[in-house]
Coordinates of C-alpha atoms in Angstrom, one line a residue:
M1 CA -2.2 -14.2 -7.3
T2 CA -4.9 -12.0 -5.8
D3 CA -5.4 -8.3 -6.8
R4 CA -4.2 -7.2 -3.4
E5 CA -1.0 -9.3 -3.8
R6 CA -0.4 -7.9 -7.3
L7 CA -0.9 -4.3 -6.1
K8 CA 1.6 -5.0 -3.4
E9 CA 4.1 -6.4 -5.9
L10 CA 3.6 -3.4 -8.1
L11 CA 4.2 -1.0 -5.2
V12 CA 7.4 -2.8 -4.4
Q13 CA 8.6 -2.8 -8.0
R14 CA 7.6 0.7 -8.9
S15 CA 7.4 2.8 -5.8
I16 CA 9.8 1.7 -3.1
R17 CA 13.4 3.1 -3.1
L18 CA 16.0 1.9 -0.6
G19 CA 18.6 4.4 0.7
D20 CA 18.9 7.5 2.9
F21 CA 15.9 9.9 2.7
T22 CA 14.3 12.8 4.5
L23 CA 10.5 12.5 4.5
A24 CA 8.0 15.4 4.2
S25 CA 7.6 15.1 8.0
G26 CA 11.3 15.8 8.4
A27 CA 12.0 12.3 9.7
K28 CA 14.9 10.3 8.3
S29 CA 14.3 6.9 6.7
D30 CA 16.1 4.1 5.0
Y31 CA 13.4 3.8 2.4
Y32 CA 11.1 6.1 0.4
I33 CA 7.7 5.4 -1.1
D34 CA 6.6 7.4 -4.2
A35 CA 3.2 5.8 -4.5
R36 CA 2.3 8.0 -7.5
R37 CA 4.6 5.8 -9.7
T38 CA 2.1 3.0 -9.0
T39 CA -1.2 4.9 -8.7
M40 CA -0.7 6.8 -11.9
C41 CA 0.2 3.8 -14.1
A42 CA -2.6 1.9 -15.9
E43 CA -2.3 -1.3 -14.0
G44 CA -2.0 0.5 -10.7
Q45 CA -5.2 2.5 -11.4
R46 CA -7.1 -0.7 -12.0
L47 CA -5.7 -2.4 -8.9
V48 CA -6.0 0.6 -6.6
G49 CA -9.6 0.9 -7.6
L50 CA -10.4 -2.7 -7.0
V51 CA -8.5 -3.1 -3.7
A52 CA -9.6 0.2 -2.2
F53 CA -13.2 -0.1 -3.2
Q54 CA -13.3 -3.5 -1.6
A55 CA -11.8 -2.2 1.6
I56 CA -14.4 0.6 1.7
E57 CA -17.2 -1.8 1.1
E58 CA -16.0 -4.1 3.9
S59 CA -15.5 -1.1 6.3
G60 CA -19.2 -0.2 6.2
L61 CA -18.2 3.6 6.2
A62 CA -20.6 4.3 3.2
P63 CA -19.0 7.5 1.9
T64 CA -20.7 9.4 -0.9
H65 CA -17.3 10.9 -1.9
V66 CA -13.6 10.1 -1.8
G67 CA -10.8 12.6 -2.0
G68 CA -8.0 14.5 -0.3
L69 CA -5.1 16.8 -0.9
T70 CA -3.9 17.1 -4.4
L71 CA -1.7 15.5 -5.8
G72 CA -1.2 12.2 -3.9
A73 CA -4.9 11.6 -3.2
D74 CA -6.1 12.4 -6.8
P75 CA -5.3 9.2 -8.7
I76 CA -6.5 7.0 -5.8
A77 CA -9.8 8.9 -5.5
Y78 CA -10.4 8.7 -9.3
A79 CA -9.6 5.0 -9.4
I80 CA -12.1 4.4 -6.5
A81 CA -14.8 6.5 -8.2
H82 CA -14.3 4.6 -11.5
R83 CA -14.4 1.2 -9.8
S84 CA -17.5 2.2 -7.8
A85 CA -19.3 3.1 -11.1
L86 CA -18.4 -0.3 -12.6
E87 CA -19.9 -1.9 -9.4
E88 CA -23.0 0.3 -9.8
R89 CA -22.4 1.7 -6.2
P90 CA -21.2 5.2 -7.1
I91 CA -18.8 7.1 -4.9
D92 CA -17.8 10.4 -6.5
A93 CA -14.3 11.9 -6.2
F94 CA -13.1 15.3 -5.2
T95 CA -9.9 17.2 -4.8
V96 CA -8.7 19.5 -2.0
R97 CA -6.4 22.2 -3.3
K98 CA -3.5 23.3 -1.1
R99 CA -5.1 26.8 -1.2
A100 CA -8.2 28.3 -2.8
K101 CA -7.9 29.6 -6.4
D102 CA -7.5 33.3 -6.7
H103 CA -9.5 33.4 -9.9
G104 CA -12.7 31.9 -11.3
T105 CA -15.0 30.7 -8.5
G106 CA -12.1 30.7 -5.9
Q107 CA -12.8 27.2 -4.8
R108 CA -10.5 25.1 -2.6
I109 CA -12.5 21.9 -3.1
E110 CA -13.2 20.7 -6.7
G111 CA -15.4 17.9 -7.9
G112 CA -19.0 18.4 -6.7
L113 CA -18.6 17.7 -2.9
E114 CA -21.6 19.4 -1.3
S115 CA -22.6 20.4 2.2
G116 CA -24.1 17.3 3.9
D117 CA -22.2 14.8 1.8
R118 CA -20.1 12.0 3.5
A119 CA -16.4 12.1 2.6
L120 CA -13.8 9.5 3.0
M121 CA -10.4 11.2 3.0
V122 CA -7.7 9.6 0.9
E123 CA -3.9 9.7 1.2
D124 CA -1.3 7.9 -0.9
T125 CA 1.5 7.5 1.7
M126 CA 1.0 8.4 5.4
T127 CA 3.9 9.1 7.8
T128 CA 2.3 11.0 10.7
G129 CA -1.3 11.5 9.4
R130 CA -1.1 15.3 10.1
S131 CA -1.1 16.4 6.4
T132 CA -4.4 14.7 5.8
L133 CA -5.9 16.5 8.8
E134 CA -5.5 19.8 6.8
A135 CA -7.8 18.3 4.1
V136 CA -10.2 17.0 6.8
E137 CA -10.5 20.6 8.2
A138 CA -11.1 22.0 4.7
V139 CA -13.8 19.5 4.0
R140 CA -15.5 20.1 7.4
T141 CA -15.4 23.9 6.7
H142 CA -17.0 23.1 3.4
G143 CA -19.9 21.5 5.3
A144 CA -19.4 17.8 4.5
A145 CA -19.1 15.1 7.1
I146 CA -16.0 13.0 7.4
A147 CA -16.6 9.2 7.3
G148 CA -12.9 8.3 7.9
V149 CA -9.5 8.2 6.3
L150 CA -8.0 5.7 3.8
T151 CA -4.3 5.5 3.0
L152 CA -2.7 3.3 0.4
V153 CA 0.5 2.9 2.5
N154 CA 0.7 3.6 6.2
R155 CA 4.3 4.1 7.3
S156 CA 3.2 5.2 10.8
E157 CA 2.8 3.3 14.0
T158 CA 0.8 6.1 15.5
A159 CA -1.6 7.3 12.8
A160 CA -4.4 5.0 13.7
A161 CA -4.4 6.4 17.3
F162 CA -4.0 9.9 16.0
Y163 CA -7.2 9.6 13.9
E164 CA -9.0 7.7 16.7
K165 CA -8.5 10.8 18.8
Q166 CA -10.1 12.8 16.0
G167 CA -13.0 10.4 16.0
L168 CA -12.1 9.0 12.6
P169 CA -11.4 5.4 11.6
L170 CA -8.2 4.8 9.5
L171 CA -8.2 2.2 6.7
S172 CA -4.7 1.2 5.7
L173 CA -4.3 -1.0 2.6
Y174 CA -0.6 -1.7 3.3
T175 CA 2.0 -0.9 5.9
G176 CA 5.4 0.6 5.1
A177 CA 6.9 -2.3 7.1
E178 CA 5.3 -5.0 4.9
L179 CA 6.4 -3.2 1.7
L180 CA 9.9 -2.7 3.0
E181 CA 10.2 -6.3 3.9
A182 CA 9.1 -7.4 0.4
A183 CA 11.5 -4.9 -1.2
K184 CA 14.5 -6.2 0.9
A185 CA 13.5 -9.7 0.0
E186 CA 13.7 -8.8 -3.7
S187 CA 17.0 -7.0 -3.5

């Protein structure tokens, strides 16, 4: 079994729930994906780092940093940063807060992302792609360039076109449909 196949299996076992759900976008769905149940477990961290880092390398996007809106993006960005260090091709991680802190330095972006750096935005589960755009705008305002967007699970049929209109490539490691099909086959 490949690392990609094992990560898919882990997502199906730990993160997919069948039933009636209302998503963050307001849409109704017969399944829900809580990717954090996979991305925050030890094996999930290892596999996300491997699979995502490989996808980034194959894409040619060459980011200096990976990150996105806290909390979903955090474990993915950290896993990628860790894997990149092991591969001796470092990509640092950063976090975008939902709003700037009202104390200390008052930063909205944490983790050393500087003006002029090249950021790959990360999302755990994407339904429309619009929530990640908030993080894209925060990073652009911060002065960094956006290399593209990476999502662990893309539930959307329109997100790639949405980001193409923004001039950003979208890397999707898995689709919601492929995970749903695997979950139904197991139940």
